Coordinates of C-alpha atoms in Angstrom, one line a residue:
X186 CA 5.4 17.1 7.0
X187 CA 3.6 14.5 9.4
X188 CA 1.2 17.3 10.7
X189 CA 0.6 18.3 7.6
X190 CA -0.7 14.5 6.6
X191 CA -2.8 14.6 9.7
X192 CA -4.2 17.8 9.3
X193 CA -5.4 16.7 5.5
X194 CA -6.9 13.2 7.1
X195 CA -8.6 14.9 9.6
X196 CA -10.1 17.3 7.4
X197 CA -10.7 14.6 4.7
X198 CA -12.1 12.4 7.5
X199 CA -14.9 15.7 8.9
X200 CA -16.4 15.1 5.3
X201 CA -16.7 11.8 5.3
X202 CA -18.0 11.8 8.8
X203 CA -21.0 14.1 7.3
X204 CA -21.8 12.4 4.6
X205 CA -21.9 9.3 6.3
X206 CA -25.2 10.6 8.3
X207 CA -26.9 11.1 5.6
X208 CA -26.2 8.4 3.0
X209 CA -29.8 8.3 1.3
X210 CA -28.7 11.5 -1.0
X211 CA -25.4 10.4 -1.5
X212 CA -24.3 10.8 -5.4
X213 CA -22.4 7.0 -6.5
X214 CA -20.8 7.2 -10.1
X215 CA -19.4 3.4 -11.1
X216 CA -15.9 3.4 -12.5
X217 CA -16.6 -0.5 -13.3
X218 CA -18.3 -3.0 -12.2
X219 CA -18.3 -3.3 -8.2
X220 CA -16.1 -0.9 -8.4
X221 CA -17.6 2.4 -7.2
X222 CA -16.4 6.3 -6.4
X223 CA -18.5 9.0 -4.7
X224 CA -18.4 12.6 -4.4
X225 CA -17.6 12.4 -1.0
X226 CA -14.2 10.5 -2.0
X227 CA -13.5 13.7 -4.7
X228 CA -14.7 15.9 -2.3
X229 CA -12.2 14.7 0.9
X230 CA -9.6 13.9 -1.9
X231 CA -9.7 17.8 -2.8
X232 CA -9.3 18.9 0.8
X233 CA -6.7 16.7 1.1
X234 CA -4.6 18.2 -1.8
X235 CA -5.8 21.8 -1.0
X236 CA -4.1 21.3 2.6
X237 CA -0.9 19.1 0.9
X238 CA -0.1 22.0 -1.5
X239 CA -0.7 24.9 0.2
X240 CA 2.1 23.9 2.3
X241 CA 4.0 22.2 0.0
X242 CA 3.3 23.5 -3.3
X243 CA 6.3 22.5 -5.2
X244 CA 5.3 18.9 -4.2
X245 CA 3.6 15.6 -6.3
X246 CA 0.2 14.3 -6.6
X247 CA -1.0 10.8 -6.9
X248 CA -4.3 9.9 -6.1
X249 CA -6.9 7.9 -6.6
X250 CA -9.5 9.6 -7.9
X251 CA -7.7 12.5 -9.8
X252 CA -4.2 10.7 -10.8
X253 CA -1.4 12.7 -11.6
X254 CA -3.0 16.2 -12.0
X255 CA -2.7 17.8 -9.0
X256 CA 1.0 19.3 -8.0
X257 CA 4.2 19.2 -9.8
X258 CA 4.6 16.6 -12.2
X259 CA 8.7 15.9 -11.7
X260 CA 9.2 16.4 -8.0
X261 CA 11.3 13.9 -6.1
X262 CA 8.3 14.2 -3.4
X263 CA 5.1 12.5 -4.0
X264 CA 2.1 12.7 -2.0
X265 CA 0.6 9.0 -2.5
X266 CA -3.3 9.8 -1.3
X267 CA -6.2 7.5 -1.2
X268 CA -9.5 9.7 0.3
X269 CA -11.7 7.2 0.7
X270 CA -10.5 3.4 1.4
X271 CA -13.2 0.9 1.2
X272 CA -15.9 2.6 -0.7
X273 CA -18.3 -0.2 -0.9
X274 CA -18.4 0.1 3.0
X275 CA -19.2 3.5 3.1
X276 CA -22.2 3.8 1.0
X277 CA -23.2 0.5 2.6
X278 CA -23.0 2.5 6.1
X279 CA -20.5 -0.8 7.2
X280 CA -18.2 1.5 9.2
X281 CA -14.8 -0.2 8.0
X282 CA -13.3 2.4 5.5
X283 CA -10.4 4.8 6.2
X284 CA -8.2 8.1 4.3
X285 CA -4.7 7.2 3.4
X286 CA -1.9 9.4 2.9
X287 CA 1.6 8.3 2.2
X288 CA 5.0 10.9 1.0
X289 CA 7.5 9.0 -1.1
X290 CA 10.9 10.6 -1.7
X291 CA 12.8 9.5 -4.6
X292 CA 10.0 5.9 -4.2
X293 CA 10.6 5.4 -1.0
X294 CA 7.9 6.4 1.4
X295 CA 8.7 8.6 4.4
X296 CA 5.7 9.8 6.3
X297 CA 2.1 7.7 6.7
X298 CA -1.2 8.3 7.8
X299 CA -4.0 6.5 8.0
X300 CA -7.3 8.0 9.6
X301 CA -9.9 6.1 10.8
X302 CA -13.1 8.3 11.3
X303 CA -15.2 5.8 12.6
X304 CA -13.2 5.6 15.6
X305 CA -11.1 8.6 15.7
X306 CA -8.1 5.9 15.3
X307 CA -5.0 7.7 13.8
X308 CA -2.7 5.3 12.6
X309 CA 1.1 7.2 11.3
X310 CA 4.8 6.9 11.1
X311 CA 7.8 8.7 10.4
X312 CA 11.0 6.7 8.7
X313 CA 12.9 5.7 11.3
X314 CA 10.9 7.1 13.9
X315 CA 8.2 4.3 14.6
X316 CA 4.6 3.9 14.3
X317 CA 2.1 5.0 16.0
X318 CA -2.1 4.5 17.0
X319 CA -3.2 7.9 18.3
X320 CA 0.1 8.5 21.5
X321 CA 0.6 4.0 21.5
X322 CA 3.7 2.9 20.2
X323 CA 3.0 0.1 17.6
X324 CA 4.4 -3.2 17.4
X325 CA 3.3 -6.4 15.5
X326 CA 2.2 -9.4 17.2
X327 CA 4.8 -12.4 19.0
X328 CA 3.2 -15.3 17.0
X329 CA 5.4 -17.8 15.4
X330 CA 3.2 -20.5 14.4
X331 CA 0.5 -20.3 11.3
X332 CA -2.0 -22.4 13.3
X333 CA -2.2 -19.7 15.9
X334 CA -2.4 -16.7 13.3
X335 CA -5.1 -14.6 12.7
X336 CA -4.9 -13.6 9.1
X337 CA -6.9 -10.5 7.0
X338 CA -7.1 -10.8 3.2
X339 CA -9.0 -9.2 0.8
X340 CA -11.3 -11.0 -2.1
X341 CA -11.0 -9.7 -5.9
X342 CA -14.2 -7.9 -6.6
X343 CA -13.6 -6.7 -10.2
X344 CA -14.4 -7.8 -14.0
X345 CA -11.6 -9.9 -15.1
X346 CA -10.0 -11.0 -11.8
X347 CA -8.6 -14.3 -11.7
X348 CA -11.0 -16.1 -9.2
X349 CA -9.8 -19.4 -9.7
X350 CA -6.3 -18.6 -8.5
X351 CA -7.6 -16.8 -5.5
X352 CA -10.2 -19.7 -4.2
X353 CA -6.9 -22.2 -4.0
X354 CA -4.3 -19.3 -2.5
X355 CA -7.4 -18.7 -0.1
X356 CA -7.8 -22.5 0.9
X357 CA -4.2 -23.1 1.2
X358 CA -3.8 -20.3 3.6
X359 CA -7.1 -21.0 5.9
X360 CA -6.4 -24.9 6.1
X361 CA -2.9 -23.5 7.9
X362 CA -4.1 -20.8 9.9
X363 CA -6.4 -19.9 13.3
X364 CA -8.8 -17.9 10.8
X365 CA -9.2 -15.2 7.9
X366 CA -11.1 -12.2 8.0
X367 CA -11.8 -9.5 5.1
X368 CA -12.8 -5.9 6.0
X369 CA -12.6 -4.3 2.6
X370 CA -10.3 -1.7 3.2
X371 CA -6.7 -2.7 2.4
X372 CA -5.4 0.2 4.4
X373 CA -7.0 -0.4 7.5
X374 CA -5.6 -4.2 7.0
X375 CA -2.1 -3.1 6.7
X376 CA -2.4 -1.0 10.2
X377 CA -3.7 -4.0 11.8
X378 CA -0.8 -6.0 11.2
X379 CA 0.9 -2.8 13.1
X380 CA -0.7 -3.4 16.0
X381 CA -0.8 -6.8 16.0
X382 CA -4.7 -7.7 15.4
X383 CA -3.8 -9.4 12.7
X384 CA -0.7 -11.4 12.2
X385 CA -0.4 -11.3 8.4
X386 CA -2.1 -10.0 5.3
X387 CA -2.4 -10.7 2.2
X388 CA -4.1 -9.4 -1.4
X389 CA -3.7 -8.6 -5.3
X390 CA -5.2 -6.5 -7.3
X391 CA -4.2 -3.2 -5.0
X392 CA -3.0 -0.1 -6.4
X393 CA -0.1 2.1 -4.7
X394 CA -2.4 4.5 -3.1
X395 CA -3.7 0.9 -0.8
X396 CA -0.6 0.2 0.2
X397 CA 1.9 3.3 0.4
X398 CA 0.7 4.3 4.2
X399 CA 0.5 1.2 5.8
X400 CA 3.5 -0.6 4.2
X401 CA 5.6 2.1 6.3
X402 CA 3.2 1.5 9.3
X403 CA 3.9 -2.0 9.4
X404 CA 7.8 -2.2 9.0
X405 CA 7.9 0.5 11.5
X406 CA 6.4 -1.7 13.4
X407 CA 8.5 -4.1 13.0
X408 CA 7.0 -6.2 10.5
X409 CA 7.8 -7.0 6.8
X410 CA 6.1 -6.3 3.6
X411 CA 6.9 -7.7 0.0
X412 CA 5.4 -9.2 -3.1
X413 CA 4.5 -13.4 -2.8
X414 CA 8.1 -13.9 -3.4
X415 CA 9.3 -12.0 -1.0
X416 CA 10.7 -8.8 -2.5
X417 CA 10.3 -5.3 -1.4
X418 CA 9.5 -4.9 -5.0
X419 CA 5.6 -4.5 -4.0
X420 CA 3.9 -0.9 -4.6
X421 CA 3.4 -0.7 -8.2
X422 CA 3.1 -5.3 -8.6
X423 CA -0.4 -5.2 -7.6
X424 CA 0.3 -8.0 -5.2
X425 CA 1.3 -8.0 -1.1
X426 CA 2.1 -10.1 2.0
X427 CA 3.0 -8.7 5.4
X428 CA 3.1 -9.6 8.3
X429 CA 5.1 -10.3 11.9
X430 CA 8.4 -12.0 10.9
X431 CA 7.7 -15.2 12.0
X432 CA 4.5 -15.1 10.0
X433 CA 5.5 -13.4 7.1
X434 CA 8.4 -15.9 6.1
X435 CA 5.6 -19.0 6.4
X436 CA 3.2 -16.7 3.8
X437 CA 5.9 -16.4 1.7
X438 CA 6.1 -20.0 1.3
X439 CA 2.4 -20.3 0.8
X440 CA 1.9 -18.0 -1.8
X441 CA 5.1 -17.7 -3.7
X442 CA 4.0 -20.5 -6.0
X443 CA 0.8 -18.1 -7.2
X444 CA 3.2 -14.7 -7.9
X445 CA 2.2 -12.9 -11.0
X446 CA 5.4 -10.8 -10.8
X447 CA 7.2 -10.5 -14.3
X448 CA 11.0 -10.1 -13.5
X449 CA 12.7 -6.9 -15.6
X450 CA 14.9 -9.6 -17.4
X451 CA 11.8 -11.4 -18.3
X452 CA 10.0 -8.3 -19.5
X453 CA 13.1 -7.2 -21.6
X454 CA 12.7 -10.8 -23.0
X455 CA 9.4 -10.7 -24.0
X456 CA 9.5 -6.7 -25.3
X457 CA 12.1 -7.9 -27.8
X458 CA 10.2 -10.9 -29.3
X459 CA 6.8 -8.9 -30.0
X460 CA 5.5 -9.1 -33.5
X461 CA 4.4 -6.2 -34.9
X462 CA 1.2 -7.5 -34.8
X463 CA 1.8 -7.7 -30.8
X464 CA 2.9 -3.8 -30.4
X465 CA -0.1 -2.6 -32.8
X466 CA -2.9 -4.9 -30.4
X467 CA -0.9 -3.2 -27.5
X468 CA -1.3 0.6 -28.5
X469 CA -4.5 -0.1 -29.3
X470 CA -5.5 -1.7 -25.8
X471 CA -4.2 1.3 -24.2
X472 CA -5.9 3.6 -26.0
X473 CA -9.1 2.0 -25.5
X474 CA -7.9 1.8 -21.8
X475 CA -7.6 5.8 -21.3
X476 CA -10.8 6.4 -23.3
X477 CA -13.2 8.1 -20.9
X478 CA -16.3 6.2 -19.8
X479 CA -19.3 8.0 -19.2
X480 CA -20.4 7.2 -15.7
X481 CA -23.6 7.2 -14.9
X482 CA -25.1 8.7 -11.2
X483 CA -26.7 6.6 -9.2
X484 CA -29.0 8.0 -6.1
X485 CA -29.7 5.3 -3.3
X486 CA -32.7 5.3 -1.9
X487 CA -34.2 3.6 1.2
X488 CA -37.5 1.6 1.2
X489 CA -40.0 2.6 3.2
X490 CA -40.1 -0.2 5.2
X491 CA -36.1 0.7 6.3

């Protein structure tokens, strides 16, 4: 199953090699505001499920671009897929940006890949069998004090993020630490916890396909991964901490106080005091949420004077 993976990201990554030579003609559709997708992420994310199900046909899809339609829609295996990580990069030509390709089994994730075409780097692990840069075993960094760590983060880019909340999580964490950096592409971050660039990271606002390859990555590693609290309860939270041990205990107490987790006893709490008022506003939020948006192409052009 791992050579499968690798096979799809280096396929995926041939595209985006191409297109990245060539960026003047390259097609950008906005799904919301600073929030952008390409054809060269549908077109490696379509390679990458050609190669996934031809071999494994009776297999899941979830990916970024395309959701759930690809594959079969009850398997206990999941192919967690993001083409293109760190978009904004790409068409940018910033050469940070990465494919990511995770298989969960029954939620739990079992093989990882994450391709770096930049650099040829190959980032991927097997449960229980560590993780691995190109034929280098992986292992987080020896660190044990924040004012010697080097921390990567990530800053909230979209409509409705809550900014205020970030700006204090942010100071709280550089006033303790040797410094904070921010690529822009979460998966990348995750694999350079791995191999101990960084010694912790941290972000909310990521979706499963950010996270899936790298969280494995990491613990195999031997580094942890949660929510701020913590927990391993992480992938579908939209918030998430890792780091070396040391490191990662000493984020948790940073952060835990800004957690926007909502416990399942809380949840069954607050589902049984809605108004009827409350469940009407909610079906209609979530209609208006899966409505399609028309997205309009956008063609960038250099100036004569690049």
């Amino acid at each position: 199953m791992l050579n499968v993976a690798i096979k799809a990201a280096r396929a995926a990554g041939a595209i985006i090699n191409r297109a990245s030579l060539d960026l003047d003609i390259l097609k950008i559709n906005t799904k919301s505001p600073n929030d952008f997708v390409t054809e060269v992420d549908q077109a490696a994310e379509a390679a990458i499920i050609e190669t996934l199900l031809a071999a494994y046909p009776d297999h899941g899809i979830l990916a970024e671009e395309s959701g759930r339609q690809h594959g079969a829609k009850h398997s206990e295996f999941v192919w967690i897929i993001d083409p293109l990580d760190g978009t904004t990069n790409f068409i940018h030509g910033f050469p940070v940006y990465c494919v990511s390709i995770a298989l969960a089994h029954r939620g739990v994730v079992q093989q990882a890949v994450v391709y770096d075409p930049t650099r040829n780097d190959l980032f991927y692990a097997t449960k229980g069998r560590g993780a691995y840069l190109n034929d280098k075993r992986l292992r987080v960094s020896k660190r044990t004090r924040m004012s010697d760590a080097l921390i990567g983060t990530g800053f909230p880019f979209r409509r409705g993020d809550n900014f205020k909340r970030y700006v204090k999580m942010f100071e709280e964490v550089m006033t303790q630490c040797a410094g904070l950096r921010r690529p822009g592409a979460a998966a990348l971050d995750l694999c350079y916890v791995a191999a101990g660039y960084y010694d912790a990271f941290f972000e909310t606002g990521l979706n499963p396909w950010d996270i899936a390859a790298g969280s494995l990555i990491i613990t195999e590693a031997g580094g942890l991964i949660g929510n701020f609290t913590g927990e391993s309860d992480f992938l579908h939270q939209r918030e998430v901490v890792a780091g070396s041990p040391k490191i990662y205990g000493q984020m948790v107490q940073i952060l835990a106080p800004y957690t926007r987790v909502i416990k399942e006893e809380e949840a069954a709490e607050a589902a049984t005091t809605k108004t009827a008022a409350d469940v009407v506003a909610e079906a209609v939020s979530a209609t208006a949420a899966v409505a399609p948006k028309k997205r309009a192409p956008v063609r960038i052009k250099k100036s004569d004077a690049e």
